[in-house]
CSV table of C-alpha atoms and ligand atoms in Angstrom, one decimal:
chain,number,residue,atom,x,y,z
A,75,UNK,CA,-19.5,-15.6,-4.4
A,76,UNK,CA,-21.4,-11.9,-4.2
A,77,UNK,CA,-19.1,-9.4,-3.1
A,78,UNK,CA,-21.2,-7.2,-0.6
A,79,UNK,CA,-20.2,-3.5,-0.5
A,80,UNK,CA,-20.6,-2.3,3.0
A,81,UNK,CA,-21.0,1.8,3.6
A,82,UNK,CA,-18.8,1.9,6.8
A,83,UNK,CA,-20.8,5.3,7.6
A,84,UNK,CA,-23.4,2.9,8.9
A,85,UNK,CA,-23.0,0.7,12.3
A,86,UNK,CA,-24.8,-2.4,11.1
A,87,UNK,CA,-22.3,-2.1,7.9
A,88,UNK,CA,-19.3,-2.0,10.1
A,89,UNK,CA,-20.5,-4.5,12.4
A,90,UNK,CA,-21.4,-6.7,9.3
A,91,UNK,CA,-17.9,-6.5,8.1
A,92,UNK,CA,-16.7,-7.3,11.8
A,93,UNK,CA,-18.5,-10.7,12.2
A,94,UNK,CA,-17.8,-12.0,8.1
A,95,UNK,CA,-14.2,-11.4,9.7
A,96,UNK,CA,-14.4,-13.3,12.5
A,97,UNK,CA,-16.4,-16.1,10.9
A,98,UNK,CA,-12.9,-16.0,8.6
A,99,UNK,CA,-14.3,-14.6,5.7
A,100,UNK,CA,-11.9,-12.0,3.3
A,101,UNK,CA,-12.8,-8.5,3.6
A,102,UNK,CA,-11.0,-5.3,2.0
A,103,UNK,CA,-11.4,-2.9,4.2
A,104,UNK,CA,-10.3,1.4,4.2
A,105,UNK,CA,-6.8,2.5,5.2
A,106,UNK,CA,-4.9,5.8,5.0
A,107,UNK,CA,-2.9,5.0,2.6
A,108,UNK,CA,-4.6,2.2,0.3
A,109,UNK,CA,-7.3,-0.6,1.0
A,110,UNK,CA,-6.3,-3.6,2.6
A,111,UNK,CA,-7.5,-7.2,2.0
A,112,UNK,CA,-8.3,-8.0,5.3
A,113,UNK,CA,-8.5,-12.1,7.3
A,114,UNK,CA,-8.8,-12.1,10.8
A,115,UNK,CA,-4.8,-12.3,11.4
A,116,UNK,CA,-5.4,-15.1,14.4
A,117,UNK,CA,-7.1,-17.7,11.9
A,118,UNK,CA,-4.9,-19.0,9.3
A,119,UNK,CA,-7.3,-21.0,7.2
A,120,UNK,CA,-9.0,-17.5,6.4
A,121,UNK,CA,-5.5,-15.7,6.2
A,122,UNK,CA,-4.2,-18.4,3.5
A,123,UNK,CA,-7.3,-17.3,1.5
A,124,UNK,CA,-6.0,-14.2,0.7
A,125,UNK,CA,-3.0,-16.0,-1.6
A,126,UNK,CA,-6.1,-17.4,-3.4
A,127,UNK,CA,-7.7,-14.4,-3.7
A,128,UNK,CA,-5.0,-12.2,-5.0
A,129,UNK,CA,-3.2,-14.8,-6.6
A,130,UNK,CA,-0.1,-14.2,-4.5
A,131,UNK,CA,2.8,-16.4,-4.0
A,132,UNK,CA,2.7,-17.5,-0.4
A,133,UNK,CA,5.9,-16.9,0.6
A,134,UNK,CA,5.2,-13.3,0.4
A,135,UNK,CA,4.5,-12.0,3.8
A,136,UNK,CA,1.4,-9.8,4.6
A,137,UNK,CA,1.5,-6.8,6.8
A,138,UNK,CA,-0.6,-7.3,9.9
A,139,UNK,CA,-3.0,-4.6,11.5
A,140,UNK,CA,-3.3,-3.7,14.9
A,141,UNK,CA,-6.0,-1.3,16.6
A,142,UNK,CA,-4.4,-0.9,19.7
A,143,UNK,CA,-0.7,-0.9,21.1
A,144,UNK,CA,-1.2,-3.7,23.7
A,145,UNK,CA,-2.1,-6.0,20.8
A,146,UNK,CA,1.6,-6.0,19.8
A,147,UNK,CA,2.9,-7.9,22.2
A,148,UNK,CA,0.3,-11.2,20.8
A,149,UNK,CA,2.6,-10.6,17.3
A,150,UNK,CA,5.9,-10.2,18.4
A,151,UNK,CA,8.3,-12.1,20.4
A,152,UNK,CA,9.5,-9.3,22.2
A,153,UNK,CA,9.1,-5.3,22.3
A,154,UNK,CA,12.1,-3.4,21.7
A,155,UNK,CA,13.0,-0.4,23.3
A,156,UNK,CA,12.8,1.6,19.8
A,157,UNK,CA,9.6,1.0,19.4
A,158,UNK,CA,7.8,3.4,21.9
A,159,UNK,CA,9.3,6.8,20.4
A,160,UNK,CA,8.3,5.4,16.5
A,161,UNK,CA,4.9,4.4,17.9
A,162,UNK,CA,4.2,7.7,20.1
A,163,UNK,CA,5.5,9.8,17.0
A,164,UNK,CA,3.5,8.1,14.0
A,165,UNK,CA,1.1,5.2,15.2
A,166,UNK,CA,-1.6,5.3,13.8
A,167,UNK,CA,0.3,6.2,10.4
A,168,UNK,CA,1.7,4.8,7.4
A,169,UNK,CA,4.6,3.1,9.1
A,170,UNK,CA,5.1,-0.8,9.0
A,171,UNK,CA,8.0,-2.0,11.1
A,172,UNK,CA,9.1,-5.6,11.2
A,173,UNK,CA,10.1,-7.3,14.2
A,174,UNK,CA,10.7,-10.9,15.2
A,175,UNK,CA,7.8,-12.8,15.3
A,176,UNK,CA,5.8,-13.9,18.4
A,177,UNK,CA,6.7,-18.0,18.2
A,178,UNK,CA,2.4,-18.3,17.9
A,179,UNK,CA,2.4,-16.3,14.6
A,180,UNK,CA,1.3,-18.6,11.3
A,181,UNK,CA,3.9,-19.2,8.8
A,182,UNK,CA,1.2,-18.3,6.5
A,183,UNK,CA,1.3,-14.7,7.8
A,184,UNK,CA,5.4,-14.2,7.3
A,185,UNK,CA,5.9,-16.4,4.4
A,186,UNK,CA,7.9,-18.5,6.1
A,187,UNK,CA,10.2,-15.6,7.5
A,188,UNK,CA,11.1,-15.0,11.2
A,189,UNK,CA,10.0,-11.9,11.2
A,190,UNK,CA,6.7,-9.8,10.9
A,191,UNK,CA,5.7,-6.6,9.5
A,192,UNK,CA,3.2,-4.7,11.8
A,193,UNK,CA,1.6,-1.7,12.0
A,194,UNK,CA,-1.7,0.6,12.9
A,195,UNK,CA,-3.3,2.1,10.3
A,196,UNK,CA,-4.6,5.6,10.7
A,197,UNK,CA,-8.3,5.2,9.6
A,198,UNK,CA,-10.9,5.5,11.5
A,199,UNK,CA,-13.0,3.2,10.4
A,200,UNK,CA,-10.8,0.7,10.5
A,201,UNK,CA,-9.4,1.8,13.7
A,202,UNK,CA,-12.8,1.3,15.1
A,203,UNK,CA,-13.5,-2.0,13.5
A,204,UNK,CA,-10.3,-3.6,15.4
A,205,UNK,CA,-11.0,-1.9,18.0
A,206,UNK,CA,-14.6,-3.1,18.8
A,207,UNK,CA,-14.3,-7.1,17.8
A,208,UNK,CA,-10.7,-6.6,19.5
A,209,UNK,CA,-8.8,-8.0,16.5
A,210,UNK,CA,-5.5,-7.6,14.4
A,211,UNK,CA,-6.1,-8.5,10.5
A,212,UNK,CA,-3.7,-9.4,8.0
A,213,UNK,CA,-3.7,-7.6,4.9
A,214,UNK,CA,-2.0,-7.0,1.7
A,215,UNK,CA,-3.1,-4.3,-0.5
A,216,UNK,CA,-6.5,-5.4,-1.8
A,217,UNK,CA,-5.8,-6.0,-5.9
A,218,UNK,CA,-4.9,-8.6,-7.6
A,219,UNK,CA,-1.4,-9.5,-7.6
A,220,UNK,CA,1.1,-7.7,-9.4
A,221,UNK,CA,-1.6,-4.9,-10.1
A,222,UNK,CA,-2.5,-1.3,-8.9
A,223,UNK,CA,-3.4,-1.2,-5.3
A,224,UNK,CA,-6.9,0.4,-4.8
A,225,UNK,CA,-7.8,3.7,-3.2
A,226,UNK,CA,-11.2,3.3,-3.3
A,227,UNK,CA,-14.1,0.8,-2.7
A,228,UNK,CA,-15.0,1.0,-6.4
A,229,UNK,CA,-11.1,-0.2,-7.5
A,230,UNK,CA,-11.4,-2.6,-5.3
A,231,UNK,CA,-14.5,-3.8,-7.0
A,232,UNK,CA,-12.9,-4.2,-10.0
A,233,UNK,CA,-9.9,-6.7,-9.4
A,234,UNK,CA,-12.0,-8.8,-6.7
A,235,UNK,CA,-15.5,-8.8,-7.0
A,236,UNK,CA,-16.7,-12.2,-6.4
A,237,UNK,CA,-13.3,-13.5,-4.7
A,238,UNK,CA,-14.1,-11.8,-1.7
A,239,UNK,CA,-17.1,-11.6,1.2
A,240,UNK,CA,-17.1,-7.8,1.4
A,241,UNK,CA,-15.7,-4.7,0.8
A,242,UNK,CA,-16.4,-1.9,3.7
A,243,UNK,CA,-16.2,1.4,1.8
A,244,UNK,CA,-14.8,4.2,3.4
A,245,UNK,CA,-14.3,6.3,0.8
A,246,UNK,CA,-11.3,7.2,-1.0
A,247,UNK,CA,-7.5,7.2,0.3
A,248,UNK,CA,-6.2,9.9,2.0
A,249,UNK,CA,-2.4,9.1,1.1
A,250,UNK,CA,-2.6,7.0,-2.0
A,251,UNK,CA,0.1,5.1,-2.1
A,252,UNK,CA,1.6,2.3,0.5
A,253,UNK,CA,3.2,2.3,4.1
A,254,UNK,CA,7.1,3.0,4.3
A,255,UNK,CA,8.4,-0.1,5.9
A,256,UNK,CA,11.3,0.3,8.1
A,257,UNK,CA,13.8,-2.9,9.8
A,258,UNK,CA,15.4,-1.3,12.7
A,259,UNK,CA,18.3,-3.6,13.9
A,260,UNK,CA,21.3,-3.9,15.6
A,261,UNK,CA,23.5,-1.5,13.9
A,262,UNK,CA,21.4,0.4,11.2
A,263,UNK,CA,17.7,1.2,10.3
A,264,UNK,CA,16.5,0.6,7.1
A,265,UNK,CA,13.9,1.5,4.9
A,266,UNK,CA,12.9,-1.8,3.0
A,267,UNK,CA,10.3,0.5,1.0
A,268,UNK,CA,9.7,3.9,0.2
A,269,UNK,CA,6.7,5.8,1.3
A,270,UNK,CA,4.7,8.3,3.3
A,271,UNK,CA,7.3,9.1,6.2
A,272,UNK,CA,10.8,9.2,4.7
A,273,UNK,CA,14.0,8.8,6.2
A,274,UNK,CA,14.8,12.4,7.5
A,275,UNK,CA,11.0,12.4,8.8
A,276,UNK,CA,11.9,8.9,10.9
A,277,UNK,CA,15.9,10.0,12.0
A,278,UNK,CA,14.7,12.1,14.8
A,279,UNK,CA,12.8,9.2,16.4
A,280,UNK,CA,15.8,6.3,16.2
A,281,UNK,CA,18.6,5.5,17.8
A,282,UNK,CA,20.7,4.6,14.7
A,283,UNK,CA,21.8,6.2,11.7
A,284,UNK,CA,18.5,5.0,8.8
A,285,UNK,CA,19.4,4.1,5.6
A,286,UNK,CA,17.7,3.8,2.3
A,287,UNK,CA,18.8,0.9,0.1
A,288,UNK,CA,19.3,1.4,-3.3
A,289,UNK,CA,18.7,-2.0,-4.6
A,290,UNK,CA,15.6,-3.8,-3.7
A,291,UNK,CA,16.0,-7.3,-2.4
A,292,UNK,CA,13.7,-9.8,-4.4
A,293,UNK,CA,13.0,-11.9,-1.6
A,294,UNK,CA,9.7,-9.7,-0.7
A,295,UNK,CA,7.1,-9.1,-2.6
A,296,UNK,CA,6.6,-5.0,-3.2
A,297,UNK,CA,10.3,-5.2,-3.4
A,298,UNK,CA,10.5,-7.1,-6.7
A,299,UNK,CA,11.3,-4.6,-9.3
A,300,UNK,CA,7.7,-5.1,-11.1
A,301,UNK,CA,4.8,-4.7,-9.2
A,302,UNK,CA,2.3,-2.1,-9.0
A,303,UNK,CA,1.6,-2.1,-12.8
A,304,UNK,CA,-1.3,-0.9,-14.7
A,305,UNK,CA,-2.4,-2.6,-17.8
A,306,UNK,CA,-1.2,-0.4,-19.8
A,307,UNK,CA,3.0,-0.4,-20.5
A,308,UNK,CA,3.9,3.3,-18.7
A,309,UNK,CA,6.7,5.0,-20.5
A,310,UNK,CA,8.2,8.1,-18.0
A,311,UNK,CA,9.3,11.4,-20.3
A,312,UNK,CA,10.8,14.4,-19.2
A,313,UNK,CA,8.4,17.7,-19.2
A,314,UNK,CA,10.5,19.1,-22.3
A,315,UNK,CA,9.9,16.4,-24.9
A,316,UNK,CA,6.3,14.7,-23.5
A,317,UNK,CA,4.6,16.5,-26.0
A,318,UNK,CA,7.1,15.7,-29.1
A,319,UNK,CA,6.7,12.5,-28.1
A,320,UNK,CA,3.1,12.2,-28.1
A,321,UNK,CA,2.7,13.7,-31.0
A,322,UNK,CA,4.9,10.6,-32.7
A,323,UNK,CA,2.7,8.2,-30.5
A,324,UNK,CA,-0.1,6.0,-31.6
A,325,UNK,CA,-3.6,7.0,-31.0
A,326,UNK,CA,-4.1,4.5,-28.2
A,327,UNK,CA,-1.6,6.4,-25.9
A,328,UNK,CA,-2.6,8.1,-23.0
A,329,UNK,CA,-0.5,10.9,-20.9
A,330,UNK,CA,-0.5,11.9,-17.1
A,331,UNK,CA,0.4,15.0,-16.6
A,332,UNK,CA,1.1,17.8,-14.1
A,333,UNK,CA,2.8,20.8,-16.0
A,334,UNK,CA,0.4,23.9,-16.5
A,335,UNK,CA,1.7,24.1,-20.3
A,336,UNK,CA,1.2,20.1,-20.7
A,337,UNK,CA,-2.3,20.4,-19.1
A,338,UNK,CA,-3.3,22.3,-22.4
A,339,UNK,CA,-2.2,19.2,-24.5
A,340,UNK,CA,-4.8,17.5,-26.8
A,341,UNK,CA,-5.2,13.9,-26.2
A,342,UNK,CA,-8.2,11.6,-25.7
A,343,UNK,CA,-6.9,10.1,-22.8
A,344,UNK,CA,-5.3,12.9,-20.9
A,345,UNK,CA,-5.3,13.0,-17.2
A,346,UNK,CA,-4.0,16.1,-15.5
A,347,UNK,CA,-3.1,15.9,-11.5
A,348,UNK,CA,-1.9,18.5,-9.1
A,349,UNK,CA,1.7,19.7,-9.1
A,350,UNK,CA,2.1,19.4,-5.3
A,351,UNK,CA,3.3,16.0,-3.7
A,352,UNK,CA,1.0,15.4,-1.3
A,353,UNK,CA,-2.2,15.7,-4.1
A,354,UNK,CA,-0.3,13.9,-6.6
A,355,UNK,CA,0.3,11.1,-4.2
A,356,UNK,CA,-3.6,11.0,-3.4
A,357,UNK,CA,-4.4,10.9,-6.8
A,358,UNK,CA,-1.7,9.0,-8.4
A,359,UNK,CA,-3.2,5.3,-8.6
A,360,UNK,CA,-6.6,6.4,-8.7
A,361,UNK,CA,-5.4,8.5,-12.3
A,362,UNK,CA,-3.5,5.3,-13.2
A,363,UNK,CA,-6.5,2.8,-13.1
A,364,UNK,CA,-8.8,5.5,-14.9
A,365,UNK,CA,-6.1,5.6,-18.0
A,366,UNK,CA,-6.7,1.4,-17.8
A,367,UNK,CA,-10.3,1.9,-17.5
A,368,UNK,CA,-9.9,3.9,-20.9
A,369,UNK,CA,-8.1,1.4,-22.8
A,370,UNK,CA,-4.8,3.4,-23.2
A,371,UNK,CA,-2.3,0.8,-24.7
A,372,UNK,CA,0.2,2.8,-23.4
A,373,UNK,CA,0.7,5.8,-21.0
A,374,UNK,CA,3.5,9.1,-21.3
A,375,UNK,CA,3.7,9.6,-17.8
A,376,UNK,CA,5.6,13.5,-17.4
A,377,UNK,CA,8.6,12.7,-14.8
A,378,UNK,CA,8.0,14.0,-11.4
A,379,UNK,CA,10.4,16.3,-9.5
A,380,UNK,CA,13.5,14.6,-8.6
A,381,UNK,CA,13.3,16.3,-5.0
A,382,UNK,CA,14.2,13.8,-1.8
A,383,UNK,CA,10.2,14.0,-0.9
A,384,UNK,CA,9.4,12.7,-4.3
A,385,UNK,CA,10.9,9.3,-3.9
A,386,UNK,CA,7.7,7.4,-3.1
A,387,UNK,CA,6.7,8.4,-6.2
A,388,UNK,CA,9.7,7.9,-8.6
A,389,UNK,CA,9.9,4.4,-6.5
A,390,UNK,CA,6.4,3.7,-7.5
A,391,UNK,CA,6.5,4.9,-11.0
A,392,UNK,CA,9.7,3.3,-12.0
A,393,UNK,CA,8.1,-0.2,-10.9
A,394,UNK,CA,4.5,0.7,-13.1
A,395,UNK,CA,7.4,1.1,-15.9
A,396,UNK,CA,8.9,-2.2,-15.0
B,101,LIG,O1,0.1,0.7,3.3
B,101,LIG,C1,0.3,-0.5,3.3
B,101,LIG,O2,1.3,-1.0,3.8
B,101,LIG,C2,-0.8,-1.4,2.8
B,101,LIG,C3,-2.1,-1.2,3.6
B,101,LIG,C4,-3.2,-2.2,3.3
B,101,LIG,O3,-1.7,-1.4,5.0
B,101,LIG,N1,-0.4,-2.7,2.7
B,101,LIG,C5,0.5,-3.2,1.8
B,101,LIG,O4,0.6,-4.6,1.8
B,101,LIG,O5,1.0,-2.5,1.0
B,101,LIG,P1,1.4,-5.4,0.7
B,101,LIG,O6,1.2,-6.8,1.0
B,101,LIG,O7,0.9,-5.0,-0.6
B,101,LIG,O8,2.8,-5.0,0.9
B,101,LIG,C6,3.4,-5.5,2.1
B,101,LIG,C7,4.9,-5.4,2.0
B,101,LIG,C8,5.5,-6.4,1.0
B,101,LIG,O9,6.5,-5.7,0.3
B,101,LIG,C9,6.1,-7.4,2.0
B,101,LIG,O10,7.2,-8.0,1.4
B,101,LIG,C10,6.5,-6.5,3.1
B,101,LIG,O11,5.4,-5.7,3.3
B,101,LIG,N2,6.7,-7.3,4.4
B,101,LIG,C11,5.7,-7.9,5.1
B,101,LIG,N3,6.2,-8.6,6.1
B,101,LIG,C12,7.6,-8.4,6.0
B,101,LIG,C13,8.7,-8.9,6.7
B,101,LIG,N4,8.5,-9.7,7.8
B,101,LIG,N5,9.9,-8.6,6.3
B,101,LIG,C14,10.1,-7.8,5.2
B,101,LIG,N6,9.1,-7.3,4.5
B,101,LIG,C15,7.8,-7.6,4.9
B,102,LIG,MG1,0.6,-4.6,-2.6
């Protein structure tokens, strides 16, 4: 198959990537935080594709993506009350919250599970692309599985090209790395995984006291203690020996660094990235499939600040480690 790449700055390019869609085809397609591998959520023979795209085990459940808030009640079986205070405070947004399913929803969607993650992505070219063929999509992140998730057209390019109809390219990520995902139930919320809106960011807008668990459950894929690895085996230093280390390392290794006195350090494969958390974030993955790109065999990557707003990072990190 010949992957097209779509510019979504064009109309015919976004209206292209609308009708492949809804003829059930696989498209990745632009969100805030990384690109999605997008089937037309309502057709299940295009959804199951995706598995075979990605080579995901299919009882993993993908994330689906709405455009507007009337189309949750098609997904779900009922609205909670919760919902409307999350949803007014950070839809569209990186938030992915899991209800139980609507009784219509494809097994192939939740993996088998009663429930279903949902959420509204905060991009507007995706935004617009629900929008105007009114349509939720299912979508994973768009790599193959077990791999980097893409934040940009080109990335995606280079795990699926010619497993997939199209990619729409809107250009790179804002966030960088994946939604938080948040179960609210009866007695506790919980945040199944770390991201973009953290738990003292989400407490003002719940009922009940949110938790972060500290061991993943294995049942759900992103929650599996690999995942998210680069090709190359990531080793995590502190800033005080990163550069004794290197210097012992073989000449394959690569570093990722943030430190103005590491930024000085001499190595072939060096890639430096902003200090701040919100840059860092945006560039992380994108600095993590350059270093594959270069052949690095193995990667110092300098430890980030162990401050609460880092977690998404140090979650992320410790799972490229594996
Ligand atoms: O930011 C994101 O969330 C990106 C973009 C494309 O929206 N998507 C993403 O999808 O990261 P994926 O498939 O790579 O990760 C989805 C996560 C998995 O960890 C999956 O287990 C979890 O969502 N998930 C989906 N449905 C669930 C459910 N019903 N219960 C618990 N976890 C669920
Ligand atoms: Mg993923």
């Amino acid at each position: 198959m010949k992957t097209e790449i779509l510019n979504a700055q064009i109309p015919a390019a976004l209206q292209r990537a609308g009708e492949l869609l809804k003829a059930g085809e696989l498209v990745a397609v632009p969100t805030e935080t990384v690109y999605g591998l997008a089937a037309d959520a309502s057709n299940a023979e295009a959804v199951v594709q995706i598995f075979t795209a990605k080579q995901r085990p299919r009882n993993h459940p993908l994330i689906t993506h709405i455009g507007h808030l009337e189309q949750l009640e098609r997904w779900v079986k009922h609205v909670p009350d919760w919902v409307a205070p999350l949803a007014d405070a950070f839809w569209p947004g990186p938030l992915t919250l899991i209800f139980e399913r609507h009784p219509s929803v494809s097994d192939v969607i939740t993996g088998g599970l009663p429930t279903i993650g949902v959420r509204m992505p905060n991009h507007p070219v995706l935004l617009s692309l629900l929008q105007q063929f009114d349509m939720a999509v299912a979508a994973p992140s768009a790599n193959p599985y077990q791999k980097l998730s893409p934040t940009s057209a080109e990335q995606v390019i280079l795990g699926l090209d010619g497993k997939i109809a199209a990619v729409l390219d809107g250009g790179n990520c804002d966030i960088g790395t994946e939604s938080t995902i948040l179960r609210v139930g009866e007695h506790q919320a919980e945040i199944l995984r770390c991201g973009p809106l953290s738990a003292a960011d989400l407490q003002p807008y719940l009922p009940l006291p949110v938790s972060v668990p500290h061991s993943h459950t294995e049942s759900v894929s992103g929650n599996q203690k690999v995942h998210y690895q680069p090709n190359a085996k990531v080793i995590i230093c502190p800033t005080e020996s990163l550069a004794t280390l290197l210097q012992a390392a073989p000449q394959t290794t690569g570093i990722l660094v943030y430190s103005p006195p590491l930024r000085q350090l001499d190595c072939p494969h060096r890639i430096v990235v902003a200090g701040n958390h919100h840059d860092y974030r945006k560039a992380l993955y994108a600095a993590l499939h350059r270093l594959d790109q270069t052949g690095a065999e193995q990667l110092l990557v300098e430890a980030p600040p162990r401050l609460p707003e880092w977690a998404d990072i140090w979650d992320r990190l410790s799972r490229a480690a594996g």
